[in-house]
Short mmCIF file of C-alpha atoms and ligand atoms in Angstrom, two decimals:
data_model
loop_
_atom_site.label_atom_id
_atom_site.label_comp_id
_atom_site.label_asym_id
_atom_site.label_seq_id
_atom_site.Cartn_x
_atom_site.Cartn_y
_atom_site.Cartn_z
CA UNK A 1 75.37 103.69 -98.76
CA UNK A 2 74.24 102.85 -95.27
CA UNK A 3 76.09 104.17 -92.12
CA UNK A 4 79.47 103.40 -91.77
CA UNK A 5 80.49 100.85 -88.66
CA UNK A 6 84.27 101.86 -87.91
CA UNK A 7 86.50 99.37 -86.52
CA UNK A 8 89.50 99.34 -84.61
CA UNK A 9 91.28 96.31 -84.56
CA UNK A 10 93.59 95.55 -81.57
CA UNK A 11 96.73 92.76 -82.63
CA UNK A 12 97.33 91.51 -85.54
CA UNK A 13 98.85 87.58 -84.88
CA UNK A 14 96.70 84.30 -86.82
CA UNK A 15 93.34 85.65 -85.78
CA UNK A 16 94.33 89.12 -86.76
CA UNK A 17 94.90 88.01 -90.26
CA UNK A 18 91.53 85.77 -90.09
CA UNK A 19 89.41 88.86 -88.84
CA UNK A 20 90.86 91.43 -91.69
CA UNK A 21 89.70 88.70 -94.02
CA UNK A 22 86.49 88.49 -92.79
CA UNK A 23 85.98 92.89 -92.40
CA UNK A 24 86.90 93.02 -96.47
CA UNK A 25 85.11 89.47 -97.43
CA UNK A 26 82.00 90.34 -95.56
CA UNK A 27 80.35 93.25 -97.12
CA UNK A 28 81.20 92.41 -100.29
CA UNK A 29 79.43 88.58 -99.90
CA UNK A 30 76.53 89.96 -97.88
CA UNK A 31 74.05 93.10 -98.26
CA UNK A 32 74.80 94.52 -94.85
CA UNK A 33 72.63 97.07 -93.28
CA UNK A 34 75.34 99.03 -91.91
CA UNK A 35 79.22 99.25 -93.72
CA UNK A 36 81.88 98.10 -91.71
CA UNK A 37 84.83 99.92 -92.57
CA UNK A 38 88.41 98.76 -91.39
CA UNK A 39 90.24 101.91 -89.95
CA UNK A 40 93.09 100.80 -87.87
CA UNK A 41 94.98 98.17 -86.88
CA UNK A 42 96.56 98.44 -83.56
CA UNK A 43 99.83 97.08 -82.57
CA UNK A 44 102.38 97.77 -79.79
CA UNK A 45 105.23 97.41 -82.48
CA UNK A 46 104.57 100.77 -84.84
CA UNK A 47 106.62 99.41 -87.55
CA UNK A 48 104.97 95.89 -87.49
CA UNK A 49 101.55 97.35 -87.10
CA UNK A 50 102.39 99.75 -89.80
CA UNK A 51 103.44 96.53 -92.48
CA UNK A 52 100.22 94.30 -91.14
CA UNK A 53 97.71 97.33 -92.07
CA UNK A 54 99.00 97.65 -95.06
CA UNK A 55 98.85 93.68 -96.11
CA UNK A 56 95.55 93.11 -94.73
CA UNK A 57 93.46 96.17 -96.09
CA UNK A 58 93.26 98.56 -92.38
CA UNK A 59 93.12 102.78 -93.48
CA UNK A 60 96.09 102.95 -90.95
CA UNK A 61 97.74 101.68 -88.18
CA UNK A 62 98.83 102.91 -84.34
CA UNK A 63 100.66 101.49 -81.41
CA UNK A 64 98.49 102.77 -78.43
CA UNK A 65 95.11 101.19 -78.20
CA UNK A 66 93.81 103.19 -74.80
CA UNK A 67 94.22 106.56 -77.21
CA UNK A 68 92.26 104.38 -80.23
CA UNK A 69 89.40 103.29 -78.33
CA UNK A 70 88.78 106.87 -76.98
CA UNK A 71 88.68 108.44 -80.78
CA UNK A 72 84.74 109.62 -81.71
CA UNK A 73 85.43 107.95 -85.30
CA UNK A 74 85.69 104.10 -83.91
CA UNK A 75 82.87 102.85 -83.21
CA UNK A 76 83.92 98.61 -83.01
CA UNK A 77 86.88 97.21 -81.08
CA UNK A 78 88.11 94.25 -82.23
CA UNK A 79 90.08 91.83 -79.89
CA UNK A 80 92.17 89.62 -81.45
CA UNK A 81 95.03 89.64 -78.60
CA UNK A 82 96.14 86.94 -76.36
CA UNK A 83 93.95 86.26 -73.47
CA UNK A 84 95.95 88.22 -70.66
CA UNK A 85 94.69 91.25 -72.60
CA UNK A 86 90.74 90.66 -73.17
CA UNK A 87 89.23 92.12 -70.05
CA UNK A 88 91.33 94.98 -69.95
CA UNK A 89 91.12 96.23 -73.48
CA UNK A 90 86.93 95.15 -73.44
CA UNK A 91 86.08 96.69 -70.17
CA UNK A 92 87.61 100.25 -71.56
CA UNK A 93 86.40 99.70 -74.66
CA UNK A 94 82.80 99.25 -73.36
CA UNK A 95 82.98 101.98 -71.18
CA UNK A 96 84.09 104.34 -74.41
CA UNK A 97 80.57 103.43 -76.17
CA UNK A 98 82.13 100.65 -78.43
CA UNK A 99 80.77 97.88 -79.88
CA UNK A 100 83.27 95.02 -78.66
CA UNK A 101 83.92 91.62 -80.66
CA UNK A 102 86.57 89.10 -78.26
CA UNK A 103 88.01 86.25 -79.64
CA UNK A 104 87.56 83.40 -77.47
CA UNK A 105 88.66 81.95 -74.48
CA UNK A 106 86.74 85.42 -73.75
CA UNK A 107 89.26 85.71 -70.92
CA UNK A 108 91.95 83.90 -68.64
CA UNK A 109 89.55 83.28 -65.51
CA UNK A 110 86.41 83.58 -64.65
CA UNK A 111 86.77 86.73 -62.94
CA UNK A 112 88.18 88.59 -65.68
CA UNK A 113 84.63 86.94 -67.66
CA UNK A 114 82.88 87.92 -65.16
CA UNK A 115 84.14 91.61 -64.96
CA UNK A 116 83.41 91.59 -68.88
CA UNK A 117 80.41 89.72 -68.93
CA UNK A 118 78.92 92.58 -66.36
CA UNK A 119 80.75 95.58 -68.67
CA UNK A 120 78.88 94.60 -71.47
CA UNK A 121 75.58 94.01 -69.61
CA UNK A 122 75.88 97.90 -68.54
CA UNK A 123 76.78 99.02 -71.80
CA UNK A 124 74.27 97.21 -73.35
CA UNK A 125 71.69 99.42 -72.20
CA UNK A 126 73.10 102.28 -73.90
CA UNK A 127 72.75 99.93 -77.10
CA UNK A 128 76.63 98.70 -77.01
CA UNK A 129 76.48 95.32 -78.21
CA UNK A 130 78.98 92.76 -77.35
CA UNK A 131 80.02 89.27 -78.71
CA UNK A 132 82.42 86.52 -78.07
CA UNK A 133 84.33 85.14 -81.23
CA UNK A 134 83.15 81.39 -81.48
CA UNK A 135 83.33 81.31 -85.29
CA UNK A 136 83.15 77.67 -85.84
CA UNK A 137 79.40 77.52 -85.05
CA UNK A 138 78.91 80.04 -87.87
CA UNK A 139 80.13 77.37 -90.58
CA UNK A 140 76.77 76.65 -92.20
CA UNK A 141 77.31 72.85 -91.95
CA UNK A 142 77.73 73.39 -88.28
CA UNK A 143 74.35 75.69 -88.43
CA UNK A 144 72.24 73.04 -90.53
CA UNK A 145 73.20 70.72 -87.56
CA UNK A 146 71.90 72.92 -85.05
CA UNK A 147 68.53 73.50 -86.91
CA UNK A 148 67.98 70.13 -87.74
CA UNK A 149 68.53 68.79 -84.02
CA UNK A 150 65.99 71.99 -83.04
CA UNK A 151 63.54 70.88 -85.32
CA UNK A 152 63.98 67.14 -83.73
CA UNK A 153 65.40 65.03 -86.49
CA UNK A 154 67.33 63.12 -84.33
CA UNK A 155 64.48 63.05 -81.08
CA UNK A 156 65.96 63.90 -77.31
CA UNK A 157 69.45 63.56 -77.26
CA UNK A 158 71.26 60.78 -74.87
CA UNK A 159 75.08 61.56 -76.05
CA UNK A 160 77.58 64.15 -77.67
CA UNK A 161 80.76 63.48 -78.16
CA UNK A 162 82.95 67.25 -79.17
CA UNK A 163 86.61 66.32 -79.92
CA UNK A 164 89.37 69.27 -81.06
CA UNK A 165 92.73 67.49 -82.02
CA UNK A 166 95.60 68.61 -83.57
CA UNK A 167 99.57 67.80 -83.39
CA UNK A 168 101.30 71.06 -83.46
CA UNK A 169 102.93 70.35 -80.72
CA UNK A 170 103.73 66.11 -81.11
CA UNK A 171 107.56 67.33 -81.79
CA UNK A 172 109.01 67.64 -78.46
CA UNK A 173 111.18 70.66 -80.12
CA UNK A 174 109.12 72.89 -81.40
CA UNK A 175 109.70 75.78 -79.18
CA UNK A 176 107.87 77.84 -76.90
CA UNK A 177 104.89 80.43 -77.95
CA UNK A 178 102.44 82.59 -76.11
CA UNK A 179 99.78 79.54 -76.13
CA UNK A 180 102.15 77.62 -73.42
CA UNK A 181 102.74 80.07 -71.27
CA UNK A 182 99.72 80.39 -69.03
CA UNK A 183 100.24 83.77 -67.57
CA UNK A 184 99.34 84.64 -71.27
CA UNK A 185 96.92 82.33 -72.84
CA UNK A 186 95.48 81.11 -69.23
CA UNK A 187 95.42 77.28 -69.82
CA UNK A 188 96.70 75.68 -72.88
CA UNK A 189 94.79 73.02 -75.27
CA UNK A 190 91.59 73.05 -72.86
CA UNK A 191 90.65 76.93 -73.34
CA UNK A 192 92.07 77.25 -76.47
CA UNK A 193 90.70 74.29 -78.35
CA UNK A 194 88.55 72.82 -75.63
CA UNK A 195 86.55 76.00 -75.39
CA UNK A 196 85.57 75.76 -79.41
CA UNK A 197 84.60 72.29 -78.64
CA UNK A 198 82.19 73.04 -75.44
CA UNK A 199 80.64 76.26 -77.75
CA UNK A 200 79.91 74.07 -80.74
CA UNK A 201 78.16 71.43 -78.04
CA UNK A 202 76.22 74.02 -75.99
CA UNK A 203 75.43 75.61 -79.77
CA UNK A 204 73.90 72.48 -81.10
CA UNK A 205 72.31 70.89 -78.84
CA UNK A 206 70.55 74.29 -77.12
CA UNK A 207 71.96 73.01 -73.71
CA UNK A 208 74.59 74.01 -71.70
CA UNK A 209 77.04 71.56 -69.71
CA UNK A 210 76.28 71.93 -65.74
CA UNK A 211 78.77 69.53 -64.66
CA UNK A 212 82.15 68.07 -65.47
CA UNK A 213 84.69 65.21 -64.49
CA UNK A 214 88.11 65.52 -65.73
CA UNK A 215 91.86 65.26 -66.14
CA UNK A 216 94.48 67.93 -67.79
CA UNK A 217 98.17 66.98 -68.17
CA UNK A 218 101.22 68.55 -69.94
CA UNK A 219 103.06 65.60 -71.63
CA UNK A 220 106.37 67.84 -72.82
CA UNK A 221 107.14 70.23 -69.60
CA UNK A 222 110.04 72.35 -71.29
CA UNK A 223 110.50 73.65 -74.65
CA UNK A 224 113.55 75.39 -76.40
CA UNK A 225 113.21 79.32 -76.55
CA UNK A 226 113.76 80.65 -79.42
CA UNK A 227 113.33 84.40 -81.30
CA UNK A 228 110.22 85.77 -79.60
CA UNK A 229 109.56 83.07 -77.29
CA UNK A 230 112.54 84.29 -75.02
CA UNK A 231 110.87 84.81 -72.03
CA UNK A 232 107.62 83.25 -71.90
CA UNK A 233 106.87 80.58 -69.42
CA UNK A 234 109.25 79.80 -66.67
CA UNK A 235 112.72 79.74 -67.81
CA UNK A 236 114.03 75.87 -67.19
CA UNK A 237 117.59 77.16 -67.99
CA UNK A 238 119.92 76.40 -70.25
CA UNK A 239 117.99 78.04 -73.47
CA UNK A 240 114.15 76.14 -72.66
CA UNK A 241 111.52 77.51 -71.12
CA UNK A 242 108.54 75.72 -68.94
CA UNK A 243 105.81 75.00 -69.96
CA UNK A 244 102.85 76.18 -67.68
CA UNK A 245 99.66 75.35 -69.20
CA UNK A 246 98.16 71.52 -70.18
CA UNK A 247 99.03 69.77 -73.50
CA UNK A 248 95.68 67.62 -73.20
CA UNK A 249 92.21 68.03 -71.66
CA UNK A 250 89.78 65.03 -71.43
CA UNK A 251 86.22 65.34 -69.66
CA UNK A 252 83.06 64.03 -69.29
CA UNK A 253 79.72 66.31 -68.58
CA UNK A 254 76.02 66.24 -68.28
CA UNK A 255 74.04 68.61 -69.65
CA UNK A 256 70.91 70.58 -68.74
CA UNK A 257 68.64 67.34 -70.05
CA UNK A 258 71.21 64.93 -67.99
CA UNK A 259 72.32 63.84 -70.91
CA UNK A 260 75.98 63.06 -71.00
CA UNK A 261 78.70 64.35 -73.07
CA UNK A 262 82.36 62.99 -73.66
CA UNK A 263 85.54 66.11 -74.76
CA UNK A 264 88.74 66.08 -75.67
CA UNK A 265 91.00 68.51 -76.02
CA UNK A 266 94.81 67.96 -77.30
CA UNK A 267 97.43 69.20 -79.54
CA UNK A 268 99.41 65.53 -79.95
CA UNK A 269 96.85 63.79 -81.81
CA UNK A 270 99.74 62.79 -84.44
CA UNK A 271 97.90 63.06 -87.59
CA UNK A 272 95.36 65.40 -86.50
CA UNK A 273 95.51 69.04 -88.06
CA UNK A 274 92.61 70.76 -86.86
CA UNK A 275 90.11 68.67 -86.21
CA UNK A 276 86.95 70.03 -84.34
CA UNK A 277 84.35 67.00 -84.14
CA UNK A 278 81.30 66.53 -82.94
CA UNK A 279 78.43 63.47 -82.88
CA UNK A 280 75.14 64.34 -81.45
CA UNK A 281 73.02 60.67 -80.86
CA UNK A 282 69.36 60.85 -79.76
CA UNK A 283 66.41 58.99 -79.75
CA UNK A 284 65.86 58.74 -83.40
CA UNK A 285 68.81 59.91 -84.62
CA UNK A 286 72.57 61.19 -84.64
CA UNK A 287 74.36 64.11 -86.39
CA UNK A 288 78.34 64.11 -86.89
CA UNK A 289 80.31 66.82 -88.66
CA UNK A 290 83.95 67.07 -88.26
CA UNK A 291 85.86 70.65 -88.83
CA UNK A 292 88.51 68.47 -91.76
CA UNK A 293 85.93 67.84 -93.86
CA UNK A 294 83.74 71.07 -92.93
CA UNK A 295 80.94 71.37 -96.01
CA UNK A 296 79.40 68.12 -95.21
CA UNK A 297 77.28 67.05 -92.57
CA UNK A 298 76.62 63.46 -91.62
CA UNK A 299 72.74 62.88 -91.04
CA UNK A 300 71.48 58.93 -89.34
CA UNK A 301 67.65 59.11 -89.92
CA UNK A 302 66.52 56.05 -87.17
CA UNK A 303 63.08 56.22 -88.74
CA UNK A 304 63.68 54.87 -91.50
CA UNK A 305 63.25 51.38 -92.83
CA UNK A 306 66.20 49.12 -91.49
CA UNK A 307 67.27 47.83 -94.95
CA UNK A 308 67.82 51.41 -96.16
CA UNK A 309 69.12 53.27 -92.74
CA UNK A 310 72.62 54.50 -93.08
CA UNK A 311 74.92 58.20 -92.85
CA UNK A 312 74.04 60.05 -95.56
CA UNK A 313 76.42 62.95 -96.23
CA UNK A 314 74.53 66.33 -96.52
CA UNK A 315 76.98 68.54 -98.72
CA UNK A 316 76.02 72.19 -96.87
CA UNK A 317 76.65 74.47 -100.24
CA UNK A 318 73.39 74.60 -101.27
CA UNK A 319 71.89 78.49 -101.70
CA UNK A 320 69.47 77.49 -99.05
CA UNK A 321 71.75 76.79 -96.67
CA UNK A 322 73.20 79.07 -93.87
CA UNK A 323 75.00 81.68 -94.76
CA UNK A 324 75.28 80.16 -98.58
CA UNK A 325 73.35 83.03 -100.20
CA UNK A 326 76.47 85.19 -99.99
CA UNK A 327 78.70 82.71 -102.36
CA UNK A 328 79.30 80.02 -104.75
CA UNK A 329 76.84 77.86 -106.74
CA UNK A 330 76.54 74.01 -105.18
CA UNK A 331 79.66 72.09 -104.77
CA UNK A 332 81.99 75.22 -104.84
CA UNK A 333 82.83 74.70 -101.04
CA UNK A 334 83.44 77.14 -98.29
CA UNK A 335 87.30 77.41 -96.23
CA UNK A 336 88.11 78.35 -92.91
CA UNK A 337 87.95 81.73 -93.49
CA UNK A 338 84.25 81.84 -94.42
CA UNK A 339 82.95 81.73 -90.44
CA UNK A 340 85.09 85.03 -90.25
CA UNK A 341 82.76 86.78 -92.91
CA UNK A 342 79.55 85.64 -91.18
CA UNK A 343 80.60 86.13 -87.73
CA UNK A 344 81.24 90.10 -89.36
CA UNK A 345 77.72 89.57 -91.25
CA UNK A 346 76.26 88.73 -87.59
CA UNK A 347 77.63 90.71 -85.11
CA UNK A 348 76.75 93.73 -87.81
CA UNK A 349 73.09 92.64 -88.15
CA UNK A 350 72.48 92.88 -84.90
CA UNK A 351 74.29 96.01 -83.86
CA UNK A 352 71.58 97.43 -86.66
CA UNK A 353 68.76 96.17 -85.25
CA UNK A 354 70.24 96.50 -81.85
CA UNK A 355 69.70 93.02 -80.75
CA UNK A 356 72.01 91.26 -78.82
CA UNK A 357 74.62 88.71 -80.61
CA UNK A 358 75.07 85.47 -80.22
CA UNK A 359 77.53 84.01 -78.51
CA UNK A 360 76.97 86.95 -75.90
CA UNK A 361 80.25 87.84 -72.98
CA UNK A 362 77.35 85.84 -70.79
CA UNK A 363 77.93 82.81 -72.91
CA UNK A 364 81.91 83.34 -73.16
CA UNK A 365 81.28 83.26 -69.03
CA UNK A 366 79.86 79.98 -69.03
CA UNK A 367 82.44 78.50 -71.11
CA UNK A 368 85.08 79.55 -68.82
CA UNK A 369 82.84 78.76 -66.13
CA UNK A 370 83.41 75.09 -67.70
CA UNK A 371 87.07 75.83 -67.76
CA UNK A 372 87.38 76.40 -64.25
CA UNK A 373 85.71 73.41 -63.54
CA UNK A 374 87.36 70.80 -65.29
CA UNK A 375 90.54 72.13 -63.85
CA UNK A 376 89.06 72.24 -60.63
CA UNK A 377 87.96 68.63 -60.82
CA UNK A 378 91.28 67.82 -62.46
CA UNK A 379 93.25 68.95 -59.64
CA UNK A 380 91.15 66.16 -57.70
CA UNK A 381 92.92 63.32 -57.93
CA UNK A 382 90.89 61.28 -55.55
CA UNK A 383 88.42 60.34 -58.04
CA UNK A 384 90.43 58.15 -59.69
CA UNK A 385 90.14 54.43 -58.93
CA UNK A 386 93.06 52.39 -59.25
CA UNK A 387 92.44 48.92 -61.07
C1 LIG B 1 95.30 76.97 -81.98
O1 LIG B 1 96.38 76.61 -82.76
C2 LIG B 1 94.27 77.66 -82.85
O2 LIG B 1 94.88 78.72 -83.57
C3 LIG B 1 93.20 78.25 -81.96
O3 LIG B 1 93.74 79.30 -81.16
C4 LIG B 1 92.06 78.80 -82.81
O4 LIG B 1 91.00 79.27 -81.99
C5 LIG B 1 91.55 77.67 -83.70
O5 LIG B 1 90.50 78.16 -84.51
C6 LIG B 1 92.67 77.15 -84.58
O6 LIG B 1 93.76 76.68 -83.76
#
């Protein structure tokens, strides 16, 4: 049995439940060359913590993760808290000689990025390795698209176009949470979904974006409060609470090649569940996969013979394909939870060979980098030109 990787997990919300899947699913898929094992599952609520170890597989559970992080037998943290936590709970954690994972945004501003970004860049010369928790770029699909652009099946690229929409939030009623209030989450559809959407783009096309024009907007500004949401946001009164972050983020950017790029960003696409998109068109060539329909991958070969030139749809389940050796025969199909396994299968790897994972706090910088900016430019209302 090959050393044992100990992990502390701190919160235990959506993407608490997603990780624990992905500690138990991994080593059991994968041969790993080290054993995570799940330990403990931190939570401020004892009780809560106590019923959300036991569900999802954690040895035990505690309510104080500065006292955690300190222990000699952790040896990963595991951030799967709202933003207004993540540079706090990484910088100590860092500091202690842990391995860190972060879900993403990695933080609420670039300053708290940037005071990770440098934590892990010190503790990464003691061999601390750090990564930020982009998971959709681990769906193989997504992977295969990235290869085949490297390997220049599609020639330069001229456009991308990286969509996230869903419609949680269409019904003017459903009440306030965490993600609207953005003293917690720090912005609201553009660093939540909008950051998934400018990771899969930078991971695909090997190019980050280095400019932006956009606009944000919050299209319901109060909510009722309800149960835990008491609280959050500004209170408008009378049992509703403000919302403080943006309902919808829409962009444009050029990339390192100049090539230009087109985002959005929203949670009222009516219809939309959770659909991550993204269309890479070059020279000889375009790729579109779309997060709905995740195993398949849309390939337009330009080079070959008019009459026959069309999408063909690439079903990603083959044994060859990323991350496929670990599962099903052809045609079984992957879920949402697989990029939670391989993001464990990664980040392990390369703690074992002490490499540095990918994406790095660095690369969760320059993603909020981006989501400075487009705010930035959106609070520029100048550069719109009346008709
Ligand atoms: C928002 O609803 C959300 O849960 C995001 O926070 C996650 O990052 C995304 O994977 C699914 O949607």
């Amino acid at each position: 049995m090959s050393a044992p990787l100990r992990v502390a997990m701190i919160g235990h919300g959506f993407m608490g439940a997603a990780h624990s899947v992905g500690w138990r699913q991994a080593p059991a898929a994968f041969t790993l060359p080290a054993q995570p094992v799940m330990s403990t599952l931190v939570g401020r609520n004892a009780e809560a913590a106590g019923e959300a170890a036991a569900r999802w597989g954690w040895q035990e559970a505690a309510s104080d993760w500065r006292e955690v992080i300190e222990r000699d037998d952790i040896d990963i943290v595991d951030i799967v808290t709202p933003g207004d936590s993540h540079a706090e709970i990484a910088v100590a954690a860092l500091a202690a000689g842990k391995h860190v994972l972060c879900e993403k945004p990695l933080a609420n501003s670039v300053a708290e990025a940037q005071l990770m970004a440098d934590a892990a860049t010190r503790a990464a010369a003691s061999g601390i390795r750090s990564m930020v928790g982009f998971t959709y770029r681990r769906v193989p699909a997504a992977t295969l698209m990235r290869d085949m652009i490297a390997e220049g099946r599609i020639g330069s690229i001229r456009q991308v176009r990286a969509s996230y929409r869903q419609d949680w939030l269409a019904d003017a009623d459903t009440p306030m949470t965490w993600r609207l209030d953005k003293d917690r989450a720090g912005s609201g559809a553009l660093g939540d979904i909008g950051a998934h959407a400018i990771d899969m783009c930078q991971f695909v096309t090997g190019q980050s974006l280095r400019s932006v024009s956009g606009i944000v907007e919050t299209l319901v500004e109060e909510r009722p409060l309800l149960g835990e949401s008491v609280g959050l946001g500004g209170t408008a009164g009378d049992g509703r609470g403000r919302v403080t972050v943006d309902d919808v983020a829409l962009f444009s950017a050029r990339l390192d090649s100049g090539a230009l790029a087109s985002f959005e960003a929203t949670r009222f696409a009516t219809g939309r569940k959770n659909a991550l998109e993204i269309e890479v068109s070059g020279e000889r060539g375009a790729l579109h996969w779309n997060l709905e329909d995740m195993n398949a991958l849309n390939f337009y070969d330009a080079t070959k013979d008019a009459g026959e030139q069309g999408f063909t749809r690439i079903l990603v389940t083959e044994p060859q394909h990323p991350y496929l050796s670990g599962w099903w025969p052809a045609g079984h199909m992957l879920g949402y939870e697989h990029g939670f396994s391989h993001q464990v299968k990664d980040f392990v790897e390369a703690i074992a060979a002490g490499a540095q994972p990918t994406p790095s706090f660095d690369d969760g910088l320059h993603v909020q980098r981006v989501l400075d900016a487009v705010e930035r430019s959106a609070a520029d209302r100048s550069a719109w030109t009346e008709v």
